[in-house]
């Protein structure tokens, strides 16, 4: 998912020695053009040539910056920012140069071990009041002789920048997502499950939150990290029954429900509190009796009009993609169904890419190319946005 924008990164203080190179590498992968300016204290620790090499863009001291460097920026972030620089950022000269009100201006403060937490909090509040988006220092970073410093993580800064330069076309929408596999326990040691990692669900959650939606993700045990992004609230469950309960309690308060969890279709009829021992088999065969789990997508589809969110299902097929997908779309009363052929290389479980065909209630079929799950997620959200009837716009 390449983001096209011009970002001005102002690096400050000794913590930039670690934070800035990592952030530049992450930004380079995400796509925006970055110009880096160093305050005098950052310039003591970082040669501009290194920063240019990492970002592929310009890097210079703040004294060398031109009007054009500021004018070209779609978004400015001061990261890391010492408390002294935060105080400077309230002064007219900085406000004018960074362009408060004209474009998003972000700051990632650094709290040093010896700093007074109350004074720092006051500083952050005053800067927020000036219209700067202050990224709460949430991560302790061990910093050699300086001890543990506290600042917003690189991934948090990256996501905040990307959210700031992405149009918020989903703002005001409440999106319910299911993601990951479910696990159906047989005894304390064994279970029935599937190969889903949760990657597609995470991509949808991240892209939707970046575009301004409020995301509620009900997820099973995930093998990939859940994006730590403001705008995503998570409810963690284990079994299909628990996922069903959590989803049904929330579905009617949402505008859109995208159910992409790989819910186990069957669960052991009986849970054995003790580990099942060998010896119970007949002719070397052991039977585990399974029973159907509730179909969550079908249950949401059966909600009355007015209760039912705009409903998007997924289908994992290994044969007859179109016929099976259309059957699921109708049976589960979905507005859209995103089908993927799990037998195709590069699509389906535990890979970074997918090829999805979207079938719509009105008969339209949209074939998306093989691409990253983030790009697929973005394309699906764009189709939802276009097709969302006004009655579903903004229950949150
Ligand atoms: N689904 C669900 N609850 C279930 C099973 C599936 O909500 N107990 C949802 C999935 O999240 C997905 C859609 O139904 O959005 C289709 O899932 P899929 O596994 O492709 O199909 P099934 O309906 O389980 O049918 P089959 O396994 O026979 O293909």
mmCIF file of C-alpha atoms and ligand atoms in Angstrom:
data_model
loop_
_atom_site.group_PDB
_atom_site.id
_atom_site.type_symbol
_atom_site.label_atom_id
_atom_site.label_comp_id
_atom_site.label_asym_id
_atom_site.label_seq_id
_atom_site.Cartn_x
_atom_site.Cartn_y
_atom_site.Cartn_z
ATOM 1 C CA UNK A 1 0.000 0.000 0.000
ATOM 2 C CA UNK A 2 1.942 3.031 -1.202
ATOM 3 C CA UNK A 3 0.954 6.386 0.240
ATOM 4 C CA UNK A 4 1.760 9.438 -1.892
ATOM 5 C CA UNK A 5 2.411 12.542 0.210
ATOM 6 C CA UNK A 6 5.164 14.910 1.299
ATOM 7 C CA UNK A 7 6.122 14.568 4.929
ATOM 8 C CA UNK A 8 8.390 16.956 6.819
ATOM 9 C CA UNK A 9 10.083 15.186 9.730
ATOM 10 C CA UNK A 10 11.772 17.368 12.356
ATOM 11 C CA UNK A 11 14.111 15.258 14.508
ATOM 12 C CA UNK A 12 15.172 16.578 17.890
ATOM 13 C CA UNK A 13 17.451 15.591 20.753
ATOM 14 C CA UNK A 14 19.705 12.581 21.389
ATOM 15 C CA UNK A 15 16.841 10.053 21.200
ATOM 16 C CA UNK A 16 16.705 10.787 17.453
ATOM 17 C CA UNK A 17 19.867 8.678 17.196
ATOM 18 C CA UNK A 18 17.673 5.565 17.484
ATOM 19 C CA UNK A 19 14.182 6.755 16.683
ATOM 20 C CA UNK A 20 14.803 8.717 13.473
ATOM 21 C CA UNK A 21 16.647 6.080 11.388
ATOM 22 C CA UNK A 22 13.962 3.484 12.249
ATOM 23 C CA UNK A 23 11.146 5.877 11.400
ATOM 24 C CA UNK A 24 12.783 6.840 8.100
ATOM 25 C CA UNK A 25 13.153 3.201 7.061
ATOM 26 C CA UNK A 26 9.484 2.562 7.924
ATOM 27 C CA UNK A 27 8.355 5.687 6.041
ATOM 28 C CA UNK A 28 10.448 4.737 3.030
ATOM 29 C CA UNK A 29 8.624 1.383 2.864
ATOM 30 C CA UNK A 30 5.218 3.037 3.259
ATOM 31 C CA UNK A 31 5.792 5.439 0.370
ATOM 32 C CA UNK A 32 5.685 9.143 1.316
ATOM 33 C CA UNK A 33 8.479 11.518 0.266
ATOM 34 C CA UNK A 34 10.280 12.650 3.392
ATOM 35 C CA UNK A 35 12.383 15.732 4.040
ATOM 36 C CA UNK A 36 14.226 15.565 7.356
ATOM 37 C CA UNK A 37 15.259 18.616 9.356
ATOM 38 C CA UNK A 38 17.469 18.329 12.419
ATOM 39 C CA UNK A 39 17.378 20.633 15.397
ATOM 40 C CA UNK A 40 20.884 21.588 16.652
ATOM 41 C CA UNK A 41 20.703 18.865 19.336
ATOM 42 C CA UNK A 42 19.763 16.167 16.800
ATOM 43 C CA UNK A 43 22.499 17.365 14.427
ATOM 44 C CA UNK A 44 25.075 16.508 17.105
ATOM 45 C CA UNK A 45 24.100 12.855 16.819
ATOM 46 C CA UNK A 46 23.055 12.305 13.200
ATOM 47 C CA UNK A 47 24.971 13.022 9.978
ATOM 48 C CA UNK A 48 22.545 14.325 7.289
ATOM 49 C CA UNK A 49 24.030 11.999 4.678
ATOM 50 C CA UNK A 50 22.920 8.946 6.714
ATOM 51 C CA UNK A 51 19.371 10.277 6.927
ATOM 52 C CA UNK A 52 19.267 11.023 3.192
ATOM 53 C CA UNK A 53 20.458 7.508 2.515
ATOM 54 C CA UNK A 54 17.727 5.960 4.670
ATOM 55 C CA UNK A 55 14.867 8.159 3.478
ATOM 56 C CA UNK A 56 15.886 8.758 -0.130
ATOM 57 C CA UNK A 57 14.940 12.403 0.501
ATOM 58 C CA UNK A 58 16.584 15.621 1.644
ATOM 59 C CA UNK A 59 18.095 15.923 5.110
ATOM 60 C CA UNK A 60 19.545 19.098 6.564
ATOM 61 C CA UNK A 61 19.739 21.177 9.700
ATOM 62 C CA UNK A 62 16.772 23.308 10.616
ATOM 63 C CA UNK A 63 18.938 26.420 10.061
ATOM 64 C CA UNK A 64 19.422 25.371 6.434
ATOM 65 C CA UNK A 65 15.694 24.798 5.773
ATOM 66 C CA UNK A 66 14.046 26.941 3.092
ATOM 67 C CA UNK A 67 10.509 28.275 2.720
ATOM 68 C CA UNK A 68 10.006 25.679 -0.015
ATOM 69 C CA UNK A 69 10.812 22.802 2.397
ATOM 70 C CA UNK A 70 7.963 23.912 4.667
ATOM 71 C CA UNK A 71 5.571 24.847 1.853
ATOM 72 C CA UNK A 72 5.801 21.421 0.173
ATOM 73 C CA UNK A 73 4.760 19.463 3.281
ATOM 74 C CA UNK A 74 1.319 17.800 3.462
ATOM 75 C CA UNK A 75 2.067 16.841 7.053
ATOM 76 C CA UNK A 76 4.695 17.814 9.628
ATOM 77 C CA UNK A 77 5.847 15.623 12.501
ATOM 78 C CA UNK A 78 8.313 16.608 15.199
ATOM 79 C CA UNK A 79 9.602 13.242 16.432
ATOM 80 C CA UNK A 80 11.194 12.724 18.822
ATOM 81 C CA UNK A 81 10.585 16.081 20.504
ATOM 82 C CA UNK A 82 12.182 17.192 23.772
ATOM 83 C CA UNK A 83 10.041 19.161 26.233
ATOM 84 C CA UNK A 84 12.071 22.240 25.405
ATOM 85 C CA UNK A 85 11.195 21.938 21.733
ATOM 86 C CA UNK A 86 7.536 21.388 22.641
ATOM 87 C CA UNK A 87 7.634 24.714 24.478
ATOM 88 C CA UNK A 88 9.236 26.341 21.398
ATOM 89 C CA UNK A 89 6.449 24.855 19.263
ATOM 90 C CA UNK A 90 3.970 27.106 21.067
ATOM 91 C CA UNK A 91 5.834 30.235 19.968
ATOM 92 C CA UNK A 92 4.549 32.264 16.961
ATOM 93 C CA UNK A 93 7.659 31.663 14.856
ATOM 94 C CA UNK A 94 7.272 27.836 15.035
ATOM 95 C CA UNK A 95 3.496 27.985 14.586
ATOM 96 C CA UNK A 96 3.910 30.017 11.425
ATOM 97 C CA UNK A 97 6.694 27.842 10.000
ATOM 98 C CA UNK A 98 5.088 24.459 10.768
ATOM 99 C CA UNK A 99 1.683 25.684 9.568
ATOM 100 C CA UNK A 100 -0.801 24.900 12.369
ATOM 101 C CA UNK A 101 -4.334 24.764 10.984
ATOM 102 C CA UNK A 102 -3.061 24.580 7.389
ATOM 103 C CA UNK A 103 -1.974 20.922 7.535
ATOM 104 C CA UNK A 104 -1.714 18.210 10.186
ATOM 105 C CA UNK A 105 1.110 18.901 12.646
ATOM 106 C CA UNK A 106 2.093 16.025 14.940
ATOM 107 C CA UNK A 107 4.553 15.759 17.823
ATOM 108 C CA UNK A 108 6.007 12.711 19.584
ATOM 109 C CA UNK A 109 7.354 13.955 22.933
ATOM 110 C CA UNK A 110 10.207 12.244 24.741
ATOM 111 C CA UNK A 111 10.085 12.004 28.507
ATOM 112 C CA UNK A 112 13.484 11.538 30.124
ATOM 113 C CA UNK A 113 13.848 9.562 33.381
ATOM 114 C CA UNK A 114 14.587 12.699 35.438
ATOM 115 C CA UNK A 115 11.745 14.802 34.030
ATOM 116 C CA UNK A 116 8.807 15.928 36.111
ATOM 117 C CA UNK A 117 5.765 13.991 34.789
ATOM 118 C CA UNK A 118 3.285 16.705 35.852
ATOM 119 C CA UNK A 119 5.167 19.516 34.123
ATOM 120 C CA UNK A 120 5.438 17.331 31.025
ATOM 121 C CA UNK A 121 1.691 16.596 31.063
ATOM 122 C CA UNK A 122 0.955 20.328 31.257
ATOM 123 C CA UNK A 123 3.238 20.978 28.303
ATOM 124 C CA UNK A 124 1.499 18.284 26.242
ATOM 125 C CA UNK A 125 -1.931 19.700 27.052
ATOM 126 C CA UNK A 126 -0.929 23.227 26.078
ATOM 127 C CA UNK A 127 0.483 22.048 22.781
ATOM 128 C CA UNK A 128 -2.678 20.027 22.063
ATOM 129 C CA UNK A 129 -4.688 23.198 22.678
ATOM 130 C CA UNK A 130 -2.636 24.897 19.934
ATOM 131 C CA UNK A 131 -3.935 22.321 17.433
ATOM 132 C CA UNK A 132 -0.966 19.944 17.436
ATOM 133 C CA UNK A 133 -1.742 16.203 17.503
ATOM 134 C CA UNK A 134 0.401 14.989 20.389
ATOM 135 C CA UNK A 135 1.259 11.272 20.297
ATOM 136 C CA UNK A 136 1.187 10.052 23.873
ATOM 137 C CA UNK A 137 4.545 8.646 24.981
ATOM 138 C CA UNK A 138 3.582 4.988 25.483
ATOM 139 C CA UNK A 139 6.750 2.999 25.048
ATOM 140 C CA UNK A 140 9.853 2.720 27.224
ATOM 141 C CA UNK A 141 12.941 2.678 25.049
ATOM 142 C CA UNK A 142 16.156 1.596 26.703
ATOM 143 C CA UNK A 143 18.680 4.244 25.744
ATOM 144 C CA UNK A 144 22.121 3.228 26.962
ATOM 145 C CA UNK A 145 23.684 5.662 29.414
ATOM 146 C CA UNK A 146 20.515 7.827 29.405
ATOM 147 C CA UNK A 147 18.458 5.005 30.915
ATOM 148 C CA UNK A 148 14.856 4.312 29.876
ATOM 149 C CA UNK A 149 13.221 7.108 27.912
ATOM 150 C CA UNK A 150 9.511 7.162 27.145
ATOM 151 C CA UNK A 151 8.170 8.051 23.716
ATOM 152 C CA UNK A 152 5.661 7.018 21.048
ATOM 153 C CA UNK A 153 6.901 3.911 19.242
ATOM 154 C CA UNK A 154 8.079 4.147 15.644
ATOM 155 C CA UNK A 155 5.057 2.100 14.469
ATOM 156 C CA UNK A 156 2.691 4.449 16.320
ATOM 157 C CA UNK A 157 4.367 7.502 14.696
ATOM 158 C CA UNK A 158 4.228 5.855 11.273
ATOM 159 C CA UNK A 159 0.520 5.022 11.578
ATOM 160 C CA UNK A 160 -0.282 8.538 12.814
ATOM 161 C CA UNK A 161 1.508 10.055 9.804
ATOM 162 C CA UNK A 162 -0.250 7.736 7.361
ATOM 163 C CA UNK A 163 -3.633 8.461 8.970
ATOM 164 C CA UNK A 164 -2.907 12.211 8.766
ATOM 165 C CA UNK A 165 -2.195 12.135 5.021
ATOM 166 C CA UNK A 166 -4.991 9.701 4.069
ATOM 167 C CA UNK A 167 -8.458 11.117 3.261
ATOM 168 C CA UNK A 168 -10.939 10.173 6.018
ATOM 169 C CA UNK A 169 -13.670 8.914 3.715
ATOM 170 C CA UNK A 170 -14.905 6.424 6.361
ATOM 171 C CA UNK A 171 -15.124 8.975 9.191
ATOM 172 C CA UNK A 172 -18.178 8.479 11.389
ATOM 173 C CA UNK A 173 -18.683 4.843 10.378
ATOM 174 C CA UNK A 174 -18.702 2.091 12.951
ATOM 175 C CA UNK A 175 -17.336 -1.107 11.447
ATOM 176 C CA UNK A 176 -17.611 -4.501 13.109
ATOM 177 C CA UNK A 177 -14.984 -6.985 11.982
ATOM 178 C CA UNK A 178 -14.407 -10.635 12.763
ATOM 179 C CA UNK A 179 -10.914 -11.982 12.209
ATOM 180 C CA UNK A 180 -8.614 -14.929 12.732
ATOM 181 C CA UNK A 181 -9.451 -18.552 13.405
ATOM 182 C CA UNK A 182 -11.525 -19.885 16.254
ATOM 183 C CA UNK A 183 -10.277 -22.695 18.460
ATOM 184 C CA UNK A 184 -12.607 -25.454 19.588
ATOM 185 C CA UNK A 185 -11.122 -27.261 22.565
ATOM 186 C CA UNK A 186 -11.406 -31.027 22.893
ATOM 187 C CA UNK A 187 -9.434 -31.388 26.143
ATOM 188 C CA UNK A 188 -6.832 -29.289 28.005
ATOM 189 C CA UNK A 189 -4.218 -30.185 25.384
ATOM 190 C CA UNK A 190 -6.024 -30.634 22.042
ATOM 191 C CA UNK A 191 -8.274 -28.589 19.839
ATOM 192 C CA UNK A 192 -9.900 -28.317 16.413
ATOM 193 C CA UNK A 193 -8.991 -25.197 14.382
ATOM 194 C CA UNK A 194 -7.720 -24.053 10.973
ATOM 195 C CA UNK A 195 -4.744 -22.336 9.340
ATOM 196 C CA UNK A 196 -6.019 -18.745 9.406
ATOM 197 C CA UNK A 197 -3.474 -16.229 10.784
ATOM 198 C CA UNK A 198 -5.800 -13.212 11.008
ATOM 199 C CA UNK A 199 -3.759 -11.197 8.519
ATOM 200 C CA UNK A 200 -6.666 -10.207 6.248
ATOM 201 C CA UNK A 201 -8.712 -9.041 9.256
ATOM 202 C CA UNK A 202 -5.793 -6.986 10.592
ATOM 203 C CA UNK A 203 -5.288 -5.365 7.170
ATOM 204 C CA UNK A 204 -8.982 -4.435 7.018
ATOM 205 C CA UNK A 205 -8.923 -3.048 10.576
ATOM 206 C CA UNK A 206 -5.784 -0.996 9.950
ATOM 207 C CA UNK A 207 -6.923 0.436 6.615
ATOM 208 C CA UNK A 208 -10.420 1.258 7.936
ATOM 209 C CA UNK A 209 -9.065 3.002 11.051
ATOM 210 C CA UNK A 210 -6.565 4.920 8.919
ATOM 211 C CA UNK A 211 -9.492 6.198 6.834
ATOM 212 C CA UNK A 212 -11.298 7.433 9.930
ATOM 213 C CA UNK A 213 -13.656 4.549 10.829
ATOM 214 C CA UNK A 214 -14.262 3.308 14.357
ATOM 215 C CA UNK A 215 -13.379 -0.369 14.184
ATOM 216 C CA UNK A 216 -14.516 -3.028 16.593
ATOM 217 C CA UNK A 217 -12.650 -6.241 15.937
ATOM 218 C CA UNK A 218 -13.894 -9.482 17.493
ATOM 219 C CA UNK A 219 -11.036 -11.871 16.894
ATOM 220 C CA UNK A 220 -9.879 -15.376 17.649
ATOM 221 C CA UNK A 221 -6.270 -16.272 18.592
ATOM 222 C CA UNK A 222 -4.131 -14.401 16.049
ATOM 223 C CA UNK A 223 -0.717 -15.386 14.677
ATOM 224 C CA UNK A 224 0.066 -11.826 13.528
ATOM 225 C CA UNK A 225 0.293 -8.716 15.727
ATOM 226 C CA UNK A 226 -2.902 -6.674 15.937
ATOM 227 C CA UNK A 227 -2.234 -3.118 14.689
ATOM 228 C CA UNK A 228 -1.883 -0.783 17.654
ATOM 229 C CA UNK A 229 -3.833 1.997 16.074
ATOM 230 C CA UNK A 230 -6.211 4.504 17.646
ATOM 231 C CA UNK A 231 -9.663 3.759 16.278
ATOM 232 C CA UNK A 232 -9.388 -0.016 16.685
ATOM 233 C CA UNK A 233 -11.049 -1.605 19.694
ATOM 234 C CA UNK A 234 -10.565 -5.338 20.176
ATOM 235 C CA UNK A 235 -12.577 -8.107 21.804
ATOM 236 C CA UNK A 236 -10.591 -11.311 22.042
ATOM 237 C CA UNK A 237 -12.393 -14.670 22.002
ATOM 238 C CA UNK A 238 -11.395 -18.290 21.536
ATOM 239 C CA UNK A 239 -14.342 -20.317 20.293
ATOM 240 C CA UNK A 240 -17.047 -19.930 17.643
ATOM 241 C CA UNK A 241 -19.697 -19.806 20.375
ATOM 242 C CA UNK A 242 -17.935 -16.927 22.129
ATOM 243 C CA UNK A 243 -17.443 -15.062 18.822
ATOM 244 C CA UNK A 244 -21.131 -15.525 17.999
ATOM 245 C CA UNK A 245 -22.156 -14.100 21.377
ATOM 246 C CA UNK A 246 -19.885 -11.029 21.130
ATOM 247 C CA UNK A 247 -20.874 -10.276 17.538
ATOM 248 C CA UNK A 248 -24.619 -10.620 18.126
ATOM 249 C CA UNK A 249 -24.390 -8.296 21.139
ATOM 250 C CA UNK A 250 -22.911 -5.547 18.950
ATOM 251 C CA UNK A 251 -24.059 -6.039 15.351
ATOM 252 C CA UNK A 252 -27.105 -3.764 15.385
ATOM 253 C CA UNK A 253 -25.081 -0.811 16.700
ATOM 254 C CA UNK A 254 -22.751 -0.937 13.682
ATOM 255 C CA UNK A 255 -23.074 0.552 10.197
ATOM 256 C CA UNK A 256 -21.028 -2.141 8.481
ATOM 257 C CA UNK A 257 -20.097 -5.699 9.468
ATOM 258 C CA UNK A 258 -17.220 -7.401 7.654
ATOM 259 C CA UNK A 259 -17.025 -10.989 8.792
ATOM 260 C CA UNK A 260 -13.749 -12.455 7.623
ATOM 261 C CA UNK A 261 -12.969 -14.799 10.516
ATOM 262 C CA UNK A 262 -12.273 -18.408 9.619
ATOM 263 C CA UNK A 263 -14.834 -19.679 12.110
ATOM 264 C CA UNK A 264 -14.486 -23.395 12.829
ATOM 265 C CA UNK A 265 -17.616 -25.033 11.416
ATOM 266 C CA UNK A 266 -17.537 -27.855 13.985
ATOM 267 C CA UNK A 267 -16.617 -28.217 17.626
ATOM 268 C CA UNK A 268 -16.192 -31.314 19.775
ATOM 269 C CA UNK A 269 -19.579 -32.274 21.218
ATOM 270 C CA UNK A 270 -18.016 -32.787 24.583
ATOM 271 C CA UNK A 271 -15.084 -31.103 26.256
ATOM 272 C CA UNK A 272 -13.037 -33.520 28.374
ATOM 273 C CA UNK A 273 -11.693 -31.787 31.492
ATOM 274 C CA UNK A 274 -8.944 -34.410 31.701
ATOM 275 C CA UNK A 275 -6.526 -35.109 28.879
ATOM 276 C CA UNK A 276 -8.003 -37.855 26.686
ATOM 277 C CA UNK A 277 -5.852 -40.979 27.122
ATOM 278 C CA UNK A 278 -4.957 -43.507 24.476
ATOM 279 C CA UNK A 279 -6.764 -46.834 24.676
ATOM 280 C CA UNK A 280 -10.330 -45.748 23.880
ATOM 281 C CA UNK A 281 -10.029 -46.715 20.207
ATOM 282 C CA UNK A 282 -11.712 -49.552 18.362
ATOM 283 C CA UNK A 283 -9.594 -51.413 15.775
ATOM 284 C CA UNK A 284 -6.994 -48.646 16.094
ATOM 285 C CA UNK A 285 -9.571 -45.937 15.295
ATOM 286 C CA UNK A 286 -10.548 -43.147 17.629
ATOM 287 C CA UNK A 287 -13.676 -41.061 17.015
ATOM 288 C CA UNK A 288 -14.074 -37.446 18.037
ATOM 289 C CA UNK A 289 -17.703 -36.476 17.594
ATOM 290 C CA UNK A 290 -18.170 -32.926 16.326
ATOM 291 C CA UNK A 291 -21.208 -30.710 16.153
ATOM 292 C CA UNK A 292 -21.988 -27.639 14.052
ATOM 293 C CA UNK A 293 -21.135 -24.231 15.435
ATOM 294 C CA UNK A 294 -23.522 -21.311 14.852
ATOM 295 C CA UNK A 295 -23.028 -19.582 11.501
ATOM 296 C CA UNK A 296 -22.303 -16.009 12.604
ATOM 297 C CA UNK A 297 -22.585 -14.447 9.149
ATOM 298 C CA UNK A 298 -25.947 -16.106 8.581
ATOM 299 C CA UNK A 299 -27.170 -14.973 12.002
ATOM 300 C CA UNK A 300 -26.257 -11.330 11.291
ATOM 301 C CA UNK A 301 -27.836 -11.645 7.829
ATOM 302 C CA UNK A 302 -31.068 -12.794 9.476
ATOM 303 C CA UNK A 303 -31.396 -9.635 11.613
ATOM 304 C CA UNK A 304 -34.440 -7.526 10.843
ATOM 305 C CA UNK A 305 -34.151 -4.546 8.500
ATOM 306 C CA UNK A 306 -32.983 -1.572 10.519
ATOM 307 C CA UNK A 307 -31.003 -3.892 12.828
ATOM 308 C CA UNK A 308 -28.895 -5.452 10.118
ATOM 309 C CA UNK A 309 -25.655 -3.608 9.260
ATOM 310 C CA UNK A 310 -24.406 -3.445 5.670
ATOM 311 C CA UNK A 311 -23.101 -7.002 5.570
ATOM 312 C CA UNK A 312 -19.905 -8.218 3.933
ATOM 313 C CA UNK A 313 -18.947 -11.892 4.044
ATOM 314 C CA UNK A 314 -15.902 -13.794 2.904
ATOM 315 C CA UNK A 315 -15.699 -17.173 1.236
ATOM 316 C CA UNK A 316 -12.698 -19.458 1.037
ATOM 317 C CA UNK A 317 -13.203 -21.814 -1.883
ATOM 318 C CA UNK A 318 -11.071 -24.513 -3.439
ATOM 319 C CA UNK A 319 -13.433 -25.179 -6.395
ATOM 320 C CA UNK A 320 -16.346 -23.582 -8.281
ATOM 321 C CA UNK A 321 -15.628 -20.136 -6.849
ATOM 322 C CA UNK A 322 -18.490 -18.238 -8.504
ATOM 323 C CA UNK A 323 -21.237 -20.797 -7.914
ATOM 324 C CA UNK A 324 -20.297 -21.326 -4.238
ATOM 325 C CA UNK A 325 -19.832 -17.612 -3.603
ATOM 326 C CA UNK A 326 -23.213 -16.676 -5.094
ATOM 327 C CA UNK A 327 -24.858 -19.417 -3.070
ATOM 328 C CA UNK A 328 -23.309 -18.073 0.176
ATOM 329 C CA UNK A 329 -24.179 -14.465 -0.734
ATOM 330 C CA UNK A 330 -27.863 -15.385 -1.088
ATOM 331 C CA UNK A 331 -28.098 -17.906 1.770
ATOM 332 C CA UNK A 332 -26.438 -15.612 4.307
ATOM 333 C CA UNK A 333 -28.245 -12.477 3.044
ATOM 334 C CA UNK A 334 -25.042 -10.489 2.471
ATOM 335 C CA UNK A 335 -24.695 -7.200 0.587
ATOM 336 C CA UNK A 336 -21.252 -8.214 -0.657
ATOM 337 C CA UNK A 337 -19.224 -11.402 -0.612
ATOM 338 C CA UNK A 338 -15.437 -11.450 -1.073
ATOM 339 C CA UNK A 339 -14.372 -14.820 -2.424
ATOM 340 C CA UNK A 340 -10.883 -16.196 -2.740
ATOM 341 C CA UNK A 341 -9.603 -19.394 -4.290
ATOM 342 C CA UNK A 342 -7.450 -20.946 -1.569
ATOM 343 C CA UNK A 343 -5.929 -23.465 -3.997
ATOM 344 C CA UNK A 344 -4.298 -20.661 -6.024
ATOM 345 C CA UNK A 345 -0.628 -19.918 -5.163
ATOM 346 C CA UNK A 346 -0.361 -16.560 -3.382
ATOM 347 C CA UNK A 347 -3.984 -16.555 -2.190
ATOM 348 C CA UNK A 348 -5.655 -17.768 0.985
ATOM 349 C CA UNK A 349 -4.190 -18.730 4.352
ATOM 350 C CA UNK A 350 -0.812 -17.712 5.785
ATOM 351 C CA UNK A 351 0.449 -15.709 2.774
ATOM 352 C CA UNK A 352 0.893 -11.938 2.450
ATOM 353 C CA UNK A 353 -1.072 -11.692 -0.811
ATOM 354 C CA UNK A 354 -4.561 -12.589 -1.973
ATOM 355 C CA UNK A 355 -6.739 -12.582 -5.080
ATOM 356 C CA UNK A 356 -10.317 -11.702 -4.303
ATOM 357 C CA UNK A 357 -13.445 -11.512 -6.408
ATOM 358 C CA UNK A 358 -16.225 -9.395 -4.942
ATOM 359 C CA UNK A 359 -19.823 -10.446 -5.668
ATOM 360 C CA UNK A 360 -22.524 -7.869 -4.910
ATOM 361 C CA UNK A 361 -26.193 -8.312 -4.075
ATOM 362 C CA UNK A 362 -27.223 -6.549 -7.313
ATOM 363 C CA UNK A 363 -25.267 -9.040 -9.434
ATOM 364 C CA UNK A 364 -22.145 -6.954 -10.043
ATOM 365 C CA UNK A 365 -18.854 -8.887 -9.997
ATOM 366 C CA UNK A 366 -15.522 -7.134 -9.376
ATOM 367 C CA UNK A 367 -12.284 -9.065 -9.949
ATOM 368 C CA UNK A 368 -9.443 -7.578 -7.892
ATOM 369 C CA UNK A 369 -5.895 -8.427 -9.028
ATOM 370 C CA UNK A 370 -3.439 -10.513 -6.979
ATOM 371 C CA UNK A 371 -1.998 -8.011 -4.506
ATOM 372 C CA UNK A 372 -1.000 -7.506 -0.868
ATOM 373 C CA UNK A 373 -3.697 -8.059 1.755
ATOM 374 C CA UNK A 374 -3.398 -4.335 2.651
ATOM 375 C CA UNK A 375 -4.186 -3.347 -0.952
ATOM 376 C CA UNK A 376 -7.059 -5.861 -1.096
ATOM 377 C CA UNK A 377 -8.400 -4.424 2.174
ATOM 378 C CA UNK A 378 -8.221 -0.870 0.802
ATOM 379 C CA UNK A 379 -10.015 -1.894 -2.410
ATOM 380 C CA UNK A 380 -12.783 -3.728 -0.495
ATOM 381 C CA UNK A 381 -13.314 -0.686 1.758
ATOM 382 C CA UNK A 382 -13.583 1.568 -1.298
ATOM 383 C CA UNK A 383 -16.254 -0.714 -2.800
ATOM 384 C CA UNK A 384 -18.151 -0.716 0.533
ATOM 385 C CA UNK A 385 -17.941 3.095 0.748
ATOM 386 C CA UNK A 386 -19.392 3.447 -2.778
ATOM 387 C CA UNK A 387 -22.230 0.988 -2.160
ATOM 388 C CA UNK A 388 -23.185 1.943 1.376
ATOM 389 C CA UNK A 389 -26.786 3.207 1.369
ATOM 390 C CA UNK A 390 -27.368 6.472 3.293
ATOM 391 C CA UNK A 391 -29.343 4.685 6.057
ATOM 392 C CA UNK A 392 -26.114 2.962 7.177
ATOM 393 C CA UNK A 393 -24.057 6.151 7.289
ATOM 394 C CA UNK A 394 -22.847 6.881 10.782
ATOM 395 C CA UNK A 395 -24.519 5.093 13.709
ATOM 396 C CA UNK A 396 -21.494 5.932 15.875
HETATM 397 N N1 LIG B 1 -18.833 -17.973 8.843
HETATM 398 C C1 LIG B 1 -19.391 -17.621 10.040
HETATM 399 N N2 LIG B 1 -19.676 -18.594 10.968
HETATM 400 C C2 LIG B 1 -19.429 -19.883 10.708
HETATM 401 C C3 LIG B 1 -18.837 -20.236 9.484
HETATM 402 C C4 LIG B 1 -18.551 -19.255 8.554
HETATM 403 O O1 LIG B 1 -19.616 -16.423 10.286
HETATM 404 N N3 LIG B 1 -19.696 -20.800 11.639
HETATM 405 C C5 LIG B 1 -18.578 -16.906 7.851
HETATM 406 C C6 LIG B 1 -17.122 -16.623 7.570
HETATM 407 O O2 LIG B 1 -16.603 -15.636 8.453
HETATM 408 C C7 LIG B 1 -17.183 -16.117 6.132
HETATM 409 C C8 LIG B 1 -18.356 -16.865 5.530
HETATM 410 O O3 LIG B 1 -19.151 -17.310 6.634
HETATM 411 O O4 LIG B 1 -17.504 -14.738 6.093
HETATM 412 C C9 LIG B 1 -18.030 -18.050 4.680
HETATM 413 O O5 LIG B 1 -17.140 -18.909 5.336
HETATM 414 P P1 LIG B 1 -16.600 -20.219 4.610
HETATM 415 O O6 LIG B 1 -15.726 -20.975 5.561
HETATM 416 O O7 LIG B 1 -16.050 -19.883 3.255
HETATM 417 O O8 LIG B 1 -17.923 -21.019 4.291
HETATM 418 P P2 LIG B 1 -18.925 -21.852 5.144
HETATM 419 O O9 LIG B 1 -20.175 -21.078 5.258
HETATM 420 O O10 LIG B 1 -18.286 -22.320 6.418
HETATM 421 O O11 LIG B 1 -19.214 -23.074 4.163
HETATM 422 P P3 LIG B 1 -18.239 -24.241 3.636
HETATM 423 O O12 LIG B 1 -17.180 -24.426 4.704
HETATM 424 O O13 LIG B 1 -19.155 -25.374 3.481
HETATM 425 O O14 LIG B 1 -17.659 -23.733 2.341
#
